[in-house]
């Protein structure tokens, strides 16, 4: 059931904004996954953040496996992107660029040609790295790739520098500035997604 509007609007209900959060790393203890876990904790009452955990099930993109041969995990990925109101991606940086995992996922989701699951979808990109650059180059690449896939990129990049030093002893990302950045990203993404939903209703 949706959250209630503030007093004065009794009787109306606010539709929850559903954000699919996709980590660009398969590592369970990935710092970029921790960014998304923090975002999930920060989500306001009217926003639901769902973390995508099936990256290992997505095979390498192969045009020979399209059409009736499209793998089931790929069909599920596309369905989850389409059913979400918005997408939040955490992009690590490997050798100065986007990870193969994330590029492969975007490539599959963008197919078949002309029917990209990302078409018109509000998407924000964040990213952290142990370096002083905060995965900025990978985020810039991810933003360019998402634009080619038809996504409506919202803001960014949002670099998180020296990310290993921002995690507390319990393994949670607890740096105040980073949490404030994530809250701002969520609020902006939810606002764009909400406006898109109203415009299409």
mmCIF file of C-alpha atoms in Angstrom:
data_model
loop_
_atom_site.group_PDB
_atom_site.id
_atom_site.type_symbol
_atom_site.label_atom_id
_atom_site.label_comp_id
_atom_site.label_asym_id
_atom_site.label_seq_id
_atom_site.Cartn_x
_atom_site.Cartn_y
_atom_site.Cartn_z
ATOM 1 C CA UNK A 1 0.000 0.000 0.000
ATOM 2 C CA UNK A 2 1.376 3.456 -0.890
ATOM 3 C CA UNK A 3 2.480 6.064 1.626
ATOM 4 C CA UNK A 4 -0.003 8.764 2.629
ATOM 5 C CA UNK A 5 0.364 12.303 1.386
ATOM 6 C CA UNK A 6 0.928 14.970 4.059
ATOM 7 C CA UNK A 7 -2.024 16.356 6.013
ATOM 8 C CA UNK A 8 -4.343 18.395 3.851
ATOM 9 C CA UNK A 9 -4.402 15.734 1.143
ATOM 10 C CA UNK A 10 -6.204 13.065 3.108
ATOM 11 C CA UNK A 11 -7.770 10.354 1.050
ATOM 12 C CA UNK A 12 -5.125 10.406 -1.680
ATOM 13 C CA UNK A 13 -2.219 7.994 -1.860
ATOM 14 C CA UNK A 14 1.249 8.408 -3.285
ATOM 15 C CA UNK A 15 2.481 5.748 -5.670
ATOM 16 C CA UNK A 16 5.853 4.303 -4.670
ATOM 17 C CA UNK A 17 8.767 4.925 -7.025
ATOM 18 C CA UNK A 18 10.567 1.662 -7.793
ATOM 19 C CA UNK A 19 14.314 1.958 -8.438
ATOM 20 C CA UNK A 20 16.302 -1.019 -9.713
ATOM 21 C CA UNK A 21 19.869 -0.786 -8.359
ATOM 22 C CA UNK A 22 22.514 -2.532 -10.480
ATOM 23 C CA UNK A 23 26.078 -3.121 -9.212
ATOM 24 C CA UNK A 24 28.799 -3.216 -11.858
ATOM 25 C CA UNK A 25 30.770 -5.791 -9.888
ATOM 26 C CA UNK A 26 29.983 -9.434 -9.135
ATOM 27 C CA UNK A 27 31.922 -9.419 -5.849
ATOM 28 C CA UNK A 28 29.558 -9.766 -2.894
ATOM 29 C CA UNK A 29 31.660 -7.422 -0.734
ATOM 30 C CA UNK A 30 32.137 -4.905 -3.554
ATOM 31 C CA UNK A 31 32.417 -1.300 -2.393
ATOM 32 C CA UNK A 32 30.068 -0.313 -5.197
ATOM 33 C CA UNK A 33 27.500 -2.806 -4.001
ATOM 34 C CA UNK A 34 27.854 -1.174 -0.572
ATOM 35 C CA UNK A 35 26.942 2.149 -2.213
ATOM 36 C CA UNK A 36 23.693 0.586 -3.410
ATOM 37 C CA UNK A 37 23.030 -1.054 -0.043
ATOM 38 C CA UNK A 38 23.450 2.363 1.573
ATOM 39 C CA UNK A 39 21.054 3.850 -0.984
ATOM 40 C CA UNK A 40 18.515 1.152 -0.137
ATOM 41 C CA UNK A 41 18.747 2.064 3.557
ATOM 42 C CA UNK A 42 18.406 5.769 2.763
ATOM 43 C CA UNK A 43 15.357 5.436 0.513
ATOM 44 C CA UNK A 44 12.442 7.550 1.671
ATOM 45 C CA UNK A 45 9.041 6.011 2.390
ATOM 46 C CA UNK A 46 7.741 6.645 -1.130
ATOM 47 C CA UNK A 47 10.806 5.049 -2.788
ATOM 48 C CA UNK A 48 11.645 1.343 -3.046
ATOM 49 C CA UNK A 49 15.208 0.305 -4.005
ATOM 50 C CA UNK A 50 15.609 -3.250 -5.331
ATOM 51 C CA UNK A 51 19.201 -4.487 -5.746
ATOM 52 C CA UNK A 52 19.836 -6.676 -8.806
ATOM 53 C CA UNK A 53 21.723 -9.827 -7.755
ATOM 54 C CA UNK A 54 21.692 -11.984 -10.881
ATOM 55 C CA UNK A 55 24.719 -10.648 -12.766
ATOM 56 C CA UNK A 56 26.428 -14.043 -12.629
ATOM 57 C CA UNK A 57 23.553 -15.581 -14.577
ATOM 58 C CA UNK A 58 23.946 -13.247 -17.564
ATOM 59 C CA UNK A 59 26.059 -14.875 -20.317
ATOM 60 C CA UNK A 60 28.365 -12.957 -22.632
ATOM 61 C CA UNK A 61 26.396 -11.140 -25.314
ATOM 62 C CA UNK A 62 26.110 -13.136 -28.535
ATOM 63 C CA UNK A 63 23.827 -12.194 -31.442
ATOM 64 C CA UNK A 64 23.503 -15.912 -32.197
ATOM 65 C CA UNK A 65 21.596 -16.231 -28.921
ATOM 66 C CA UNK A 66 18.941 -13.622 -29.690
ATOM 67 C CA UNK A 67 15.301 -14.024 -30.647
ATOM 68 C CA UNK A 68 13.814 -17.331 -29.546
ATOM 69 C CA UNK A 69 17.231 -18.333 -28.164
ATOM 70 C CA UNK A 70 17.520 -15.394 -25.768
ATOM 71 C CA UNK A 71 18.614 -16.778 -22.363
ATOM 72 C CA UNK A 72 15.949 -16.657 -19.636
ATOM 73 C CA UNK A 73 18.101 -14.569 -17.250
ATOM 74 C CA UNK A 74 18.379 -11.923 -19.972
ATOM 75 C CA UNK A 75 14.608 -11.862 -20.469
ATOM 76 C CA UNK A 76 14.216 -11.456 -16.696
ATOM 77 C CA UNK A 77 16.764 -8.626 -16.633
ATOM 78 C CA UNK A 78 14.936 -6.743 -19.377
ATOM 79 C CA UNK A 79 11.609 -7.245 -17.613
ATOM 80 C CA UNK A 80 12.978 -5.910 -14.329
ATOM 81 C CA UNK A 81 14.410 -2.813 -16.008
ATOM 82 C CA UNK A 82 11.159 -2.152 -17.868
ATOM 83 C CA UNK A 83 9.026 -2.595 -14.747
ATOM 84 C CA UNK A 84 11.204 -0.243 -12.679
ATOM 85 C CA UNK A 85 10.449 3.478 -12.671
ATOM 86 C CA UNK A 86 14.170 4.266 -12.664
ATOM 87 C CA UNK A 87 17.590 2.613 -12.469
ATOM 88 C CA UNK A 88 20.576 3.386 -10.232
ATOM 89 C CA UNK A 89 23.922 1.961 -11.358
ATOM 90 C CA UNK A 90 27.105 1.727 -9.261
ATOM 91 C CA UNK A 91 30.052 1.560 -11.643
ATOM 92 C CA UNK A 92 33.461 0.383 -10.419
ATOM 93 C CA UNK A 93 36.530 1.260 -12.483
ATOM 94 C CA UNK A 94 38.728 -1.454 -13.962
ATOM 95 C CA UNK A 95 41.816 -0.308 -15.885
ATOM 96 C CA UNK A 96 40.371 3.158 -16.289
ATOM 97 C CA UNK A 97 37.017 2.119 -17.736
ATOM 98 C CA UNK A 98 33.646 0.439 -17.258
ATOM 99 C CA UNK A 99 33.642 -3.196 -16.141
ATOM 100 C CA UNK A 100 32.957 -5.986 -18.602
ATOM 101 C CA UNK A 101 30.123 -7.129 -16.347
ATOM 102 C CA UNK A 102 28.274 -3.817 -16.611
ATOM 103 C CA UNK A 103 28.923 -3.322 -20.330
ATOM 104 C CA UNK A 104 27.650 -6.833 -21.068
ATOM 105 C CA UNK A 105 24.505 -6.228 -19.026
ATOM 106 C CA UNK A 106 23.762 -2.955 -20.817
ATOM 107 C CA UNK A 107 24.409 -4.550 -24.212
ATOM 108 C CA UNK A 108 21.898 -7.338 -23.542
ATOM 109 C CA UNK A 109 19.319 -4.920 -22.121
ATOM 110 C CA UNK A 110 19.619 -2.655 -25.171
ATOM 111 C CA UNK A 111 18.574 -5.449 -27.547
ATOM 112 C CA UNK A 112 16.812 -6.212 -29.776
ATOM 113 C CA UNK A 113 17.553 -3.138 -31.862
ATOM 114 C CA UNK A 114 14.883 -0.496 -31.419
ATOM 115 C CA UNK A 115 13.447 -2.140 -28.296
ATOM 116 C CA UNK A 116 15.978 -1.258 -25.603
ATOM 117 C CA UNK A 117 14.746 -1.847 -22.046
ATOM 118 C CA UNK A 118 16.547 1.394 -21.160
ATOM 119 C CA UNK A 119 14.636 3.493 -23.713
ATOM 120 C CA UNK A 120 13.523 6.673 -21.953
ATOM 121 C CA UNK A 121 14.270 5.158 -18.536
ATOM 122 C CA UNK A 122 15.648 7.612 -15.943
ATOM 123 C CA UNK A 123 19.089 6.323 -14.909
ATOM 124 C CA UNK A 124 21.686 7.705 -12.502
ATOM 125 C CA UNK A 125 25.273 6.492 -12.179
ATOM 126 C CA UNK A 126 27.411 6.581 -9.048
ATOM 127 C CA UNK A 127 30.726 4.886 -8.424
ATOM 128 C CA UNK A 128 33.522 4.471 -5.946
ATOM 129 C CA UNK A 129 37.134 3.380 -6.100
ATOM 130 C CA UNK A 130 40.120 3.223 -3.745
ATOM 131 C CA UNK A 131 41.800 5.919 -5.851
ATOM 132 C CA UNK A 132 41.569 9.705 -5.647
ATOM 133 C CA UNK A 133 39.492 9.748 -8.845
ATOM 134 C CA UNK A 134 36.461 7.899 -7.463
ATOM 135 C CA UNK A 135 35.736 5.847 -10.590
ATOM 136 C CA UNK A 136 34.959 9.028 -12.496
ATOM 137 C CA UNK A 137 36.247 7.737 -15.827
ATOM 138 C CA UNK A 138 34.181 4.560 -15.632
ATOM 139 C CA UNK A 139 31.092 6.569 -14.765
ATOM 140 C CA UNK A 140 31.637 8.849 -17.749
ATOM 141 C CA UNK A 141 31.936 5.785 -19.977
ATOM 142 C CA UNK A 142 28.842 4.183 -18.431
ATOM 143 C CA UNK A 143 26.874 7.398 -18.978
ATOM 144 C CA UNK A 144 27.908 7.452 -22.657
ATOM 145 C CA UNK A 145 26.974 3.774 -23.135
ATOM 146 C CA UNK A 146 23.624 4.243 -21.406
ATOM 147 C CA UNK A 147 22.889 7.257 -23.610
ATOM 148 C CA UNK A 148 23.522 5.092 -26.665
ATOM 149 C CA UNK A 149 21.145 2.496 -25.198
ATOM 150 C CA UNK A 150 18.381 5.107 -25.020
ATOM 151 C CA UNK A 151 18.461 5.829 -21.283
ATOM 152 C CA UNK A 152 17.535 9.232 -19.891
ATOM 153 C CA UNK A 153 20.658 9.851 -17.807
ATOM 154 C CA UNK A 154 20.004 12.001 -14.743
ATOM 155 C CA UNK A 155 23.011 13.982 -13.472
ATOM 156 C CA UNK A 156 26.425 12.494 -12.737
ATOM 157 C CA UNK A 157 29.063 11.409 -12.588
ATOM 158 C CA UNK A 158 29.106 11.052 -8.796
ATOM 159 C CA UNK A 159 32.637 9.953 -7.800
ATOM 160 C CA UNK A 160 33.333 8.465 -4.363
ATOM 161 C CA UNK A 161 37.072 8.717 -3.697
ATOM 162 C CA UNK A 162 39.134 6.524 -1.350
ATOM 163 C CA UNK A 163 36.044 4.405 -0.847
ATOM 164 C CA UNK A 164 37.809 1.754 1.245
ATOM 165 C CA UNK A 165 38.284 4.322 4.018
ATOM 166 C CA UNK A 166 34.561 5.164 4.171
ATOM 167 C CA UNK A 167 33.345 1.760 5.367
ATOM 168 C CA UNK A 168 32.834 1.173 9.098
ATOM 169 C CA UNK A 169 33.930 -1.974 11.028
ATOM 170 C CA UNK A 170 30.541 -3.570 10.342
ATOM 171 C CA UNK A 171 31.112 -3.292 6.590
ATOM 172 C CA UNK A 172 28.601 -0.491 6.066
ATOM 173 C CA UNK A 173 29.267 2.714 4.205
ATOM 174 C CA UNK A 174 28.794 5.400 6.840
ATOM 175 C CA UNK A 175 30.573 8.507 5.529
ATOM 176 C CA UNK A 176 28.224 11.458 5.969
ATOM 177 C CA UNK A 177 29.152 13.295 2.754
ATOM 178 C CA UNK A 178 28.727 10.128 0.694
ATOM 179 C CA UNK A 179 25.365 9.362 2.288
ATOM 180 C CA UNK A 180 24.202 12.911 1.602
ATOM 181 C CA UNK A 181 25.277 12.525 -2.037
ATOM 182 C CA UNK A 182 23.366 9.245 -2.338
ATOM 183 C CA UNK A 183 20.262 10.815 -0.782
ATOM 184 C CA UNK A 184 20.456 13.677 -3.277
ATOM 185 C CA UNK A 185 20.845 11.242 -6.182
ATOM 186 C CA UNK A 186 17.860 9.194 -4.998
ATOM 187 C CA UNK A 187 15.703 12.290 -4.557
ATOM 188 C CA UNK A 188 16.585 13.640 -8.015
ATOM 189 C CA UNK A 189 16.053 10.266 -9.676
ATOM 190 C CA UNK A 190 12.721 9.758 -7.899
ATOM 191 C CA UNK A 191 11.561 13.243 -8.890
ATOM 192 C CA UNK A 192 12.359 12.635 -12.568
ATOM 193 C CA UNK A 193 10.803 9.162 -12.475
ATOM 194 C CA UNK A 194 7.693 10.494 -10.746
ATOM 195 C CA UNK A 195 7.269 13.270 -13.309
ATOM 196 C CA UNK A 196 7.745 10.730 -16.131
ATOM 197 C CA UNK A 197 5.112 8.446 -14.614
ATOM 198 C CA UNK A 198 2.593 11.272 -14.216
ATOM 199 C CA UNK A 199 3.235 12.444 -17.752
ATOM 200 C CA UNK A 200 2.570 8.980 -19.119
ATOM 201 C CA UNK A 201 -0.569 8.289 -17.104
#
